[in-house]
Short mmCIF file of C-alpha atoms in Angstrom, two decimals:
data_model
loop_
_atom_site.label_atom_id
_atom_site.label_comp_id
_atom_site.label_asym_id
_atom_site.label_seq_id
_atom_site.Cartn_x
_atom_site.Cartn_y
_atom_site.Cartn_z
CA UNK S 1 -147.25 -2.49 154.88
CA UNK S 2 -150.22 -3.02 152.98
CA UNK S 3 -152.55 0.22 152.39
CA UNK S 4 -155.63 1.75 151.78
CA UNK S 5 -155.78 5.11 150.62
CA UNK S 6 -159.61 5.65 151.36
CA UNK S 7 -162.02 8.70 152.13
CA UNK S 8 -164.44 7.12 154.77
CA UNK S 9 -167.98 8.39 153.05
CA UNK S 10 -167.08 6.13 149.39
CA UNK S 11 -169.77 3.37 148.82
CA UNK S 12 -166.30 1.93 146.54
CA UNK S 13 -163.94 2.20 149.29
CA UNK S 14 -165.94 1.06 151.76
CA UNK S 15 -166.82 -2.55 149.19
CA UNK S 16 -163.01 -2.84 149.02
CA UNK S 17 -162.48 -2.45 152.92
CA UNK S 18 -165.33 -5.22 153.44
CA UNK S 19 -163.77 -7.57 150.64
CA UNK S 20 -160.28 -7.14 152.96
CA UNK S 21 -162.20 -7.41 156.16
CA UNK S 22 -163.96 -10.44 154.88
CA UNK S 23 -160.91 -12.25 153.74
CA UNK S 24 -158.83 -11.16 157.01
CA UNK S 25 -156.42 -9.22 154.70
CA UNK S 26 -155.15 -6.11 157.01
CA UNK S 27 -154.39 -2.72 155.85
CA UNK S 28 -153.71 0.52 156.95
CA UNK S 29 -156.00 3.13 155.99
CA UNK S 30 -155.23 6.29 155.10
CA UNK S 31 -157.61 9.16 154.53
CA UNK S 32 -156.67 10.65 151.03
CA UNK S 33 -158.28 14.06 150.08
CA UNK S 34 -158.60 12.93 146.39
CA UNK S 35 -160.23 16.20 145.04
CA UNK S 36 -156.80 18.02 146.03
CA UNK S 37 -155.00 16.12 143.71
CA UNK S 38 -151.83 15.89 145.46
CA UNK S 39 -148.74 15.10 143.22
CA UNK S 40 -147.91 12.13 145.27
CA UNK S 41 -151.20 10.82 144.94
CA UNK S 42 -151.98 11.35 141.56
CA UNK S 43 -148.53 9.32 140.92
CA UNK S 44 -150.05 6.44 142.96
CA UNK S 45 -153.10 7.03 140.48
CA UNK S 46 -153.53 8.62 137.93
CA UNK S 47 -156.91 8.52 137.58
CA UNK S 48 -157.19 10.44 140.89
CA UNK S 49 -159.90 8.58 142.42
CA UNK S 50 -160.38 6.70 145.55
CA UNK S 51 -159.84 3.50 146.64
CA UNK S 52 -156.45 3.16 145.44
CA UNK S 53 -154.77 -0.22 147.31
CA UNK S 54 -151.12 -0.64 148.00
CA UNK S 55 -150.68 -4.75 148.41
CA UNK S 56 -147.52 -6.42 148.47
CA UNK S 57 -145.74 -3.46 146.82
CA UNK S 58 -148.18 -3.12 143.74
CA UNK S 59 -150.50 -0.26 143.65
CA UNK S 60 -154.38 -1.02 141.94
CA UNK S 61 -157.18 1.37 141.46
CA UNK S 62 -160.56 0.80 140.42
CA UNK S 63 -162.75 -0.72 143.25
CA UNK S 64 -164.54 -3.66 141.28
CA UNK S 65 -160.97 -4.79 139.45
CA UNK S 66 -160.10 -4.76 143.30
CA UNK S 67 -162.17 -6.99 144.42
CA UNK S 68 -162.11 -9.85 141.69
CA UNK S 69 -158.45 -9.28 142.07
CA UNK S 70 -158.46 -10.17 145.84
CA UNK S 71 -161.55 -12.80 144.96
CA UNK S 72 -158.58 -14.56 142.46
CA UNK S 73 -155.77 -14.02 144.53
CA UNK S 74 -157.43 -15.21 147.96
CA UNK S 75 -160.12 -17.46 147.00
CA UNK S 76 -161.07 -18.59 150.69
CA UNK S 77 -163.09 -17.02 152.14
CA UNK S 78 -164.97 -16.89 148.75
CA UNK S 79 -167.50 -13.52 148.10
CA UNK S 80 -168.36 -15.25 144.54
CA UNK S 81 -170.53 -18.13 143.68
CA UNK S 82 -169.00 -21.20 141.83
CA UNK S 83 -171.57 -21.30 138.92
CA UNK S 84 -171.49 -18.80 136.15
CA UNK S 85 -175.05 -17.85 135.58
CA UNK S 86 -174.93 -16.95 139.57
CA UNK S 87 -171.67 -15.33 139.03
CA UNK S 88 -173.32 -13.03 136.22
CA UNK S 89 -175.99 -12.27 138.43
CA UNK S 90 -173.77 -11.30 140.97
CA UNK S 91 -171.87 -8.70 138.71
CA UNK S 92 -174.67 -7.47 136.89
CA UNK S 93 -175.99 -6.06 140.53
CA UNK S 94 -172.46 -5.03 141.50
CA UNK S 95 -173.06 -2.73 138.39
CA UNK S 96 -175.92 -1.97 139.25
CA UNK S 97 -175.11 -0.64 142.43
CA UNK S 98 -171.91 0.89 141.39
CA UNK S 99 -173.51 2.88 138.36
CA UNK S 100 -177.53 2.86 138.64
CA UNK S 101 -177.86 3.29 142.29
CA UNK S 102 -174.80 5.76 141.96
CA UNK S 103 -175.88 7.97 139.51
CA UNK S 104 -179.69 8.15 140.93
CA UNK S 105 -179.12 7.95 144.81
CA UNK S 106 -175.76 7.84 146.30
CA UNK S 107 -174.59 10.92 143.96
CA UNK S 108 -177.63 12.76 144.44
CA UNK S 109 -177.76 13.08 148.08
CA UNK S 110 -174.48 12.12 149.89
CA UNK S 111 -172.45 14.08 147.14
CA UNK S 112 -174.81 16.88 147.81
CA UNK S 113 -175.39 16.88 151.92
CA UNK S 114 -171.53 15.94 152.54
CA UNK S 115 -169.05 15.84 149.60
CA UNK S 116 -169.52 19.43 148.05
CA UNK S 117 -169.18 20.52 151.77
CA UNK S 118 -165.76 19.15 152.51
CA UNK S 119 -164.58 20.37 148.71
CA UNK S 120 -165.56 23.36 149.30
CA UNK S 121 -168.01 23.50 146.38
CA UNK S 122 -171.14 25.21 148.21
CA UNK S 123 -174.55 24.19 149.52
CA UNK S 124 -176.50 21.27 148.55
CA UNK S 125 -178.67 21.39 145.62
CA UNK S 126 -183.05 20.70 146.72
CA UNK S 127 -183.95 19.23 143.29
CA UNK S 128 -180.99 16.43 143.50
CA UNK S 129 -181.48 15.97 147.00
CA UNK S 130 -185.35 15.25 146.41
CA UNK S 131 -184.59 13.52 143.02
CA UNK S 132 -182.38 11.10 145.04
CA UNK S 133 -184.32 10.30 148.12
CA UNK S 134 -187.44 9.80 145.96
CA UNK S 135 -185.55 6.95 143.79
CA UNK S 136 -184.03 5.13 147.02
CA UNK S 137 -187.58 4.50 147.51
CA UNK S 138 -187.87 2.54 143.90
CA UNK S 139 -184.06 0.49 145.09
CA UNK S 140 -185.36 -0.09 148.17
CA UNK S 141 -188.17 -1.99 146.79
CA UNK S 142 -186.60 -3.66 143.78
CA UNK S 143 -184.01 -4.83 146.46
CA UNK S 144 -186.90 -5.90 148.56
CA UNK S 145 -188.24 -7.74 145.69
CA UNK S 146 -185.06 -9.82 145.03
CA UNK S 147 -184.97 -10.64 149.03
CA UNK S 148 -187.99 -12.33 149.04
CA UNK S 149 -186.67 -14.71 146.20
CA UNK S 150 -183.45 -15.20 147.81
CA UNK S 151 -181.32 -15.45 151.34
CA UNK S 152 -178.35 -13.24 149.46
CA UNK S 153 -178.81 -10.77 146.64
CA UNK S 154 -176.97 -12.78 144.14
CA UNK S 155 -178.31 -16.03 145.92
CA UNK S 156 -177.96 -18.30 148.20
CA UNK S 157 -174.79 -16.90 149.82
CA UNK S 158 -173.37 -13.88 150.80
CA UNK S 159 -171.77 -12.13 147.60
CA UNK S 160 -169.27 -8.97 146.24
CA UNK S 161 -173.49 -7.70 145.52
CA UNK S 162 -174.32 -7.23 149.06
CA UNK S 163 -171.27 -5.73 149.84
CA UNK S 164 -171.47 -3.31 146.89
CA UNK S 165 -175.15 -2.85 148.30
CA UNK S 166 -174.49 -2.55 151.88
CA UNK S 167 -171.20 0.02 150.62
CA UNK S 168 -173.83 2.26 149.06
CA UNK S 169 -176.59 2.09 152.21
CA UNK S 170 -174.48 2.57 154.95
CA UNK S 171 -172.68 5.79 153.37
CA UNK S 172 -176.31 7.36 153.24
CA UNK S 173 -177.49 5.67 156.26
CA UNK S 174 -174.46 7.59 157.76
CA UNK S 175 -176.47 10.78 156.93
CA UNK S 176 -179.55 9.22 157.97
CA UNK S 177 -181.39 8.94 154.37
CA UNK S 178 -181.87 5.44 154.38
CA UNK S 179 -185.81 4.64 155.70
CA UNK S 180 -185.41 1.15 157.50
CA UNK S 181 -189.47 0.69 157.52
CA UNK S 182 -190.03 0.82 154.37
CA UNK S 183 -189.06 -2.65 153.61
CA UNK S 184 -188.54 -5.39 156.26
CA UNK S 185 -186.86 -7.97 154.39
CA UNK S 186 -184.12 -5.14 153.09
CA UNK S 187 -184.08 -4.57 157.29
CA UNK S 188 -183.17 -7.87 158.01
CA UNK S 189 -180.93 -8.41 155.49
CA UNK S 190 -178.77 -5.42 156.64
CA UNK S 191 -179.10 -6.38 159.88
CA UNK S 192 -177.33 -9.49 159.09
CA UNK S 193 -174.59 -7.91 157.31
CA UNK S 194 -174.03 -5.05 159.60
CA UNK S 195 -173.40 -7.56 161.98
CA UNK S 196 -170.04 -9.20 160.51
CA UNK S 197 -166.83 -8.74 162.04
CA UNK S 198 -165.92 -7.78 158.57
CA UNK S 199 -168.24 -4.23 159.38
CA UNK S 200 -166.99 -3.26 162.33
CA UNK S 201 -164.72 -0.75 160.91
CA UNK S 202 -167.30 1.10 158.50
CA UNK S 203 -169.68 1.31 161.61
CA UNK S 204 -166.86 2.83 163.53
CA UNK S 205 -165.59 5.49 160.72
CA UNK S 206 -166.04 9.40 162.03
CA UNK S 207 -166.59 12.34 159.83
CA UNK S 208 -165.21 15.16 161.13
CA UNK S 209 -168.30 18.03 160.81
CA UNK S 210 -171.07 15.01 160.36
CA UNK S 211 -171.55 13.11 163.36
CA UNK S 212 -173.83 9.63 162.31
CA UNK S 213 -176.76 9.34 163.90
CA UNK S 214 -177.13 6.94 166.74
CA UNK S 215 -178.88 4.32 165.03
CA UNK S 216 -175.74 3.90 162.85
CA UNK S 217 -173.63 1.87 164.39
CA UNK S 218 -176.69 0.06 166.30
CA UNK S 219 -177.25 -3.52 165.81
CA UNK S 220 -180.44 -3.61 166.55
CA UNK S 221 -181.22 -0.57 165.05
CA UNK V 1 -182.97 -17.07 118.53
CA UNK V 2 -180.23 -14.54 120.46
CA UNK V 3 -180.79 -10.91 120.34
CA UNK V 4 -178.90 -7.68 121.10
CA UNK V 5 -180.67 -5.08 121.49
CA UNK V 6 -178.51 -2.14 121.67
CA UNK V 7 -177.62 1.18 119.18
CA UNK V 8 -175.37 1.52 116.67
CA UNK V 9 -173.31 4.46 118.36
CA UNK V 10 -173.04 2.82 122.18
CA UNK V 11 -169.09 1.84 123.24
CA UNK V 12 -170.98 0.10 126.02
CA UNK V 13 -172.99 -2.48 123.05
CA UNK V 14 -170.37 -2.59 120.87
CA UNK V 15 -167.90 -3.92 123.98
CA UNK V 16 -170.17 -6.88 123.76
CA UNK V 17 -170.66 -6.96 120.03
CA UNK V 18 -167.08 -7.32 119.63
CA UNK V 19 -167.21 -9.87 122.59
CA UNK V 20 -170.19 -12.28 120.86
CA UNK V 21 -168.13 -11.70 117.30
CA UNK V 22 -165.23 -12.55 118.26
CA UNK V 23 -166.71 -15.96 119.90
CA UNK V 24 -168.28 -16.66 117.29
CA UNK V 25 -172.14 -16.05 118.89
CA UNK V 26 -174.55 -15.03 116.53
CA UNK V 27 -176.97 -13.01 117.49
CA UNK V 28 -179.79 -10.33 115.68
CA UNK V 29 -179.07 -7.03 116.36
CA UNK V 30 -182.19 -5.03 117.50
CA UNK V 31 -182.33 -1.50 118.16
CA UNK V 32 -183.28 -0.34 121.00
CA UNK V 33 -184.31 3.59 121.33
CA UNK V 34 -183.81 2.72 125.30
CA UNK V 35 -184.75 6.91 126.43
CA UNK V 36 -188.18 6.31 125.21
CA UNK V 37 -188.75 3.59 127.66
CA UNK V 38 -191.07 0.70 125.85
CA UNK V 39 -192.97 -0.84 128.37
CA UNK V 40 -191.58 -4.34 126.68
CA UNK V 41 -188.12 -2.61 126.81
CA UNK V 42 -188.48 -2.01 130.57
CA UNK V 43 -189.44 -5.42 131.41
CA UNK V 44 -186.92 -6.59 129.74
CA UNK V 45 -184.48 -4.74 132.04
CA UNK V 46 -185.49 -2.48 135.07
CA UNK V 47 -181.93 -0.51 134.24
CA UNK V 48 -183.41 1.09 131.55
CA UNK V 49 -180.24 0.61 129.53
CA UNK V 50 -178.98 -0.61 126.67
CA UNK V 51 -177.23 -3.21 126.09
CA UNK V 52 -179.64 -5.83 126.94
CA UNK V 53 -178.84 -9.63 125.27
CA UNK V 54 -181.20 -12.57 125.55
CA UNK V 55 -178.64 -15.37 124.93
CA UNK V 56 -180.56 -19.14 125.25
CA UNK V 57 -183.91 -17.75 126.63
CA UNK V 58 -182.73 -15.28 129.13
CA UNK V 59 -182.21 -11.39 129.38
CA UNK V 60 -178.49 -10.42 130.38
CA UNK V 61 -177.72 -6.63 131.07
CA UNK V 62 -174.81 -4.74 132.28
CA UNK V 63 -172.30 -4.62 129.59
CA UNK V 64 -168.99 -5.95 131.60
CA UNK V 65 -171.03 -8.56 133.76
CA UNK V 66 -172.49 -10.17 129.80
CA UNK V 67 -168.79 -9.81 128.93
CA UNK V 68 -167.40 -11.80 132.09
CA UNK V 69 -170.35 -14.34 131.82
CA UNK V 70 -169.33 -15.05 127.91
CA UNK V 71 -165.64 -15.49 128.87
CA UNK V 72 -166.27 -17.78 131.41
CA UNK V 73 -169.41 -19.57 129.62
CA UNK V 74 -167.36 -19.91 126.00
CA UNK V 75 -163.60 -19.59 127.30
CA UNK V 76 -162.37 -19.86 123.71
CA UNK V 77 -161.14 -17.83 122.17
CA UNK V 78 -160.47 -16.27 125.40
CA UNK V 79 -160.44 -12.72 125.91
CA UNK V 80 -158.90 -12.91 129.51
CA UNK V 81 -155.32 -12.94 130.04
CA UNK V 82 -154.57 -16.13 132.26
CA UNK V 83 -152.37 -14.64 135.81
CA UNK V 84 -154.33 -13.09 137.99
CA UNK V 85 -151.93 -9.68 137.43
CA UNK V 86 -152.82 -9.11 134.22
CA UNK V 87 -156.60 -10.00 134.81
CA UNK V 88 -156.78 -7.21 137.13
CA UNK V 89 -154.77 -5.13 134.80
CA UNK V 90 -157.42 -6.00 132.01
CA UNK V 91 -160.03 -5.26 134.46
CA UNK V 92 -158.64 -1.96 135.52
CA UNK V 93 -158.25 -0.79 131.88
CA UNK V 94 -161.76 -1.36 131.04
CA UNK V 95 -163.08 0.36 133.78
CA UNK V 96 -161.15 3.18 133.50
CA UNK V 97 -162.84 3.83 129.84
CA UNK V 98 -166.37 2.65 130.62
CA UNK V 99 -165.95 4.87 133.92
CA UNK V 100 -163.36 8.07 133.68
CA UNK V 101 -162.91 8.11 129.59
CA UNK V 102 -166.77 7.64 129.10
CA UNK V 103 -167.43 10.93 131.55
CA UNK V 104 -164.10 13.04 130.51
CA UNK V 105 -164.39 12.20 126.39
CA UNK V 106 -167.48 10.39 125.20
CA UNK V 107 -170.36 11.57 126.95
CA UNK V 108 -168.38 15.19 126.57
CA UNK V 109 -168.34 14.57 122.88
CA UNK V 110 -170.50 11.91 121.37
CA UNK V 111 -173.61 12.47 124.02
CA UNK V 112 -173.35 16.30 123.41
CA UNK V 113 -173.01 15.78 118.96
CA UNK V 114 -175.67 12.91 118.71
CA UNK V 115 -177.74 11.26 121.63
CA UNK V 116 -178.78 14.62 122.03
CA UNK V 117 -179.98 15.21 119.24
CA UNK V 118 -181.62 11.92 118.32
CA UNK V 119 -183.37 12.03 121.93
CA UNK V 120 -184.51 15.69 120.85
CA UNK V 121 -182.91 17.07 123.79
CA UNK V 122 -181.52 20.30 122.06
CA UNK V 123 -178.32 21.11 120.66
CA UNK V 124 -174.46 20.36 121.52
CA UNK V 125 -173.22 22.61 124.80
CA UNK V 126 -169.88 23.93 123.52
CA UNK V 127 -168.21 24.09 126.54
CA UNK V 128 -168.80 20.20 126.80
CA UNK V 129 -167.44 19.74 123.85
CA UNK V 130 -164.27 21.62 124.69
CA UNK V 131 -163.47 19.74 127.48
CA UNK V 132 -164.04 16.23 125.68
CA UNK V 133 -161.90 17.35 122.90
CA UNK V 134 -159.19 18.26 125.51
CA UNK V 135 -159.30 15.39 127.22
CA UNK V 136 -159.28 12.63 124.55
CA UNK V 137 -155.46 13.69 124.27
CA UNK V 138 -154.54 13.46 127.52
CA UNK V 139 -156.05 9.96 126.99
CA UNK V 140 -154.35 8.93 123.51
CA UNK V 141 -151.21 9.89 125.11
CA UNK V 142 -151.95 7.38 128.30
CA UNK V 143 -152.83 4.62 126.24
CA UNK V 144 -149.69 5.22 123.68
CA UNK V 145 -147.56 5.23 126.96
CA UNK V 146 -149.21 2.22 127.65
CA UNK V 147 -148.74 0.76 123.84
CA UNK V 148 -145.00 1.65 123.79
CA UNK V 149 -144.46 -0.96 126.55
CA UNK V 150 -147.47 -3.44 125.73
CA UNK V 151 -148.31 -5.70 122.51
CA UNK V 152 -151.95 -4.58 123.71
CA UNK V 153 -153.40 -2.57 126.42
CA UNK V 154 -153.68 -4.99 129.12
CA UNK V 155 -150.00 -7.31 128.16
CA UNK V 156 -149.10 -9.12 125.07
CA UNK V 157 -152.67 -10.41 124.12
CA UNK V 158 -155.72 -9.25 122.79
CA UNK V 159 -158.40 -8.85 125.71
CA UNK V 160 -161.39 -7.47 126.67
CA UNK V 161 -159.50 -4.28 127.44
CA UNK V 162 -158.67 -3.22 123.87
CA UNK V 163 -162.46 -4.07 123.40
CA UNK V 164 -163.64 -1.49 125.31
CA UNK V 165 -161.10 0.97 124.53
CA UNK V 166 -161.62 0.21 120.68
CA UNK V 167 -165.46 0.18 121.64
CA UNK V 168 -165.40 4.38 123.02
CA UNK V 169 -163.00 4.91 120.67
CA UNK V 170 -164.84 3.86 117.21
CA UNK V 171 -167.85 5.70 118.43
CA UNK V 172 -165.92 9.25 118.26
CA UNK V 173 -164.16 7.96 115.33
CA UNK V 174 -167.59 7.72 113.64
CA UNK V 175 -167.91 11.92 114.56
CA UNK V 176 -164.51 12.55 113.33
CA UNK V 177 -162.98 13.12 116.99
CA UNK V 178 -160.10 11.24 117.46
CA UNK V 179 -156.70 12.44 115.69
CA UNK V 180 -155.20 9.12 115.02
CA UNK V 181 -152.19 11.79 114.33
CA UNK V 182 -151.50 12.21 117.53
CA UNK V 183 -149.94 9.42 118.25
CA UNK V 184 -148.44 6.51 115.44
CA UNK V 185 -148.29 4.03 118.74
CA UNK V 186 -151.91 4.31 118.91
CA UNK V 187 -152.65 4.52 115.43
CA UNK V 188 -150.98 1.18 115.20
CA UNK V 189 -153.26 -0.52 117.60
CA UNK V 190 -156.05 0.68 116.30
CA UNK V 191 -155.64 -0.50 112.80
CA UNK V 192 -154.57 -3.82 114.18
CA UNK V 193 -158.33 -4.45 115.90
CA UNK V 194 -160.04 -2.98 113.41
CA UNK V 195 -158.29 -5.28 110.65
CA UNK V 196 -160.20 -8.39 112.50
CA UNK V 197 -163.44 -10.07 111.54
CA UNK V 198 -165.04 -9.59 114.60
CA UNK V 199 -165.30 -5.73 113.74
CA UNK V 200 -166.76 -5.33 110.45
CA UNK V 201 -170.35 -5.40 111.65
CA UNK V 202 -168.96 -1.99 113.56
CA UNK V 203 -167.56 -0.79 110.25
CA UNK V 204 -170.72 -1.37 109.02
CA UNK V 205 -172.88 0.67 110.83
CA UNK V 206 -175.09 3.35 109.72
CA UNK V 207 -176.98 6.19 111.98
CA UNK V 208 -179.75 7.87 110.47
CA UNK V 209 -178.73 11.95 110.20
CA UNK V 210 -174.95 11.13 110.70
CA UNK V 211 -173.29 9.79 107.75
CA UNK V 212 -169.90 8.42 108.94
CA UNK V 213 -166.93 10.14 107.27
CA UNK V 214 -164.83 8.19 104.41
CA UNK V 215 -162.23 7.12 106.95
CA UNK V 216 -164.40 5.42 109.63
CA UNK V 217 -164.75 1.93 108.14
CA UNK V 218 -161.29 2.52 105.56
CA UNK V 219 -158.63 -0.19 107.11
CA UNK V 220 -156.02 2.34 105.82
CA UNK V 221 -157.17 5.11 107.12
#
């Protein structure tokens, strides 16, 4: 049985569960409490992070190596573009995401409101929490500002960079510290890709302790 | 004509350094003091970051996305292993020093001995320094476990992977923080990469206040 060892607030799990969602690849998932570093786990990985992916036997960490894995190994349906300038593009805002958008936003207030709660490590900090929702204001426009040049973030089609995107905005949109009105192009293009099939999971993930707001799961939100 | 604009002491720049070299790319190095945030600089790339290459006209950033787009843009020599196994094992390995080794050893280390310092941000926090000098071992001792079963760090050829570890790795060796002691496996690999063309312009290098010690660019070290 192939499996996801996951925790259900991770903008990284949650680009590897729409990469498998996307190319119809099941799993089970399995909540992992990676911060207690159980033995077992830490065997499965040794960097003790989450996702860690058991397919076909083999067990792979690292959430980007992850998905160009199961981009190489499962070409169709494809989450890359075919030429390579596109397919830099494509990475470079993966990265972006993943690190930039990490370090500034995700880190400073869904580590802060939700994370340190469940590890036990106290209440949130003010300054990161208004440090972070006062640069999700500059991503939401710079995102804005790509969407008017293009359908996709990378380009003309759907991409790994609007997964790694959406994986980062629905985790805080969970915790209601996304602001839909501040851009209507980033609005629509969220609406599209809440809407997959390949979503449906993520929009139906429960925290025990943080219930999501209604507009979470809401298509038309 | 291509530029780099990067600095001397960044594993992240000298990943693609050793990526261009290797290829054969020439390109001007530039340096870039990126934390006092040059208008021109900033244009050049919202991320604020270094590195930043403009290869035939345009500006590339995000040090693993320029590294994937010069593989697949100038496939020889090739840097990528050719099964899809050992891609994602390549992949995996460079991650896990740009990501986990970069936050447990080189930003505990390097960051704390010189970017502080040149970015006038005070002196080195001891505790940091501690806990990078721990961890490196822990770390030498993965990657000989690795070695003792591997020509190189990702299967039996020289990838992208060894880059980046060599990249992290040369920066502390230019501090004097890594006990090639430790471990002969290790040791081993390390004089192998360092023995190749594409890394003299590393050996090379000079920081202003931080003389490298006799060792650093000695093949027989």
């Amino acid at each position: 049985m192939n499996r996801l060892f996951h925790v259900p607030l991770s903008p990284f799990c949650r680009k590897v569960r729409l990469s498998l969602a996307e190319k119809k690849i099941e799993v089970e998932l399995v909540e992992e409490k990676y911060w207690e570093a159980d033995p077992d786990f830490m065997r499965r990985n040794p960097a003790g992070k989450v996702p860690v992916l058991k397919l076909d036997g083999k067990m792979m960490s690292e959430s980007t190596a992850i998905c160009e894995y199961l981009e190489e190994a499962n070409p169709s349906p494809t989450l890359m573009p075919r030429g390579i300038q596109e397919r830099y593009e494509m990475r470079r805002i993966v990265a972006w995401f993943d690190d930039k958008f990490h370090h500034e936003v995700t880190s400073k207030l869904l580590y802060e409101r939700v994370n340190k709660k469940m590890m036990g490590q106290g209440y949130p900090d003010s300054k990161n929490i208004k440090m972070g929702a006062k640069a999700i204001k500059y991503h939401l426009d710079y995102m804005g500002w790509i969407l008017d040049q293009r359908r996709w973030l990378a380009g003309d089609m759907m991409t790994l960079a609007d997964f790694a995107a959406a994986a980062h905005l629905s985790c805080l949109d969970y915790i209601s510290d996304v602001d839909w009105n501040r851009n209507a192009t980033v609005k629509d293009w969220y609406a599209k890709i809440k809407s997959r099939p390949a979503f449906r999971s993520i929009l139906a993930d429960q925290v025990s302790g943080f219930p999501p707001p209604a507009h979470y799961a809401d298509l038309d939100f």
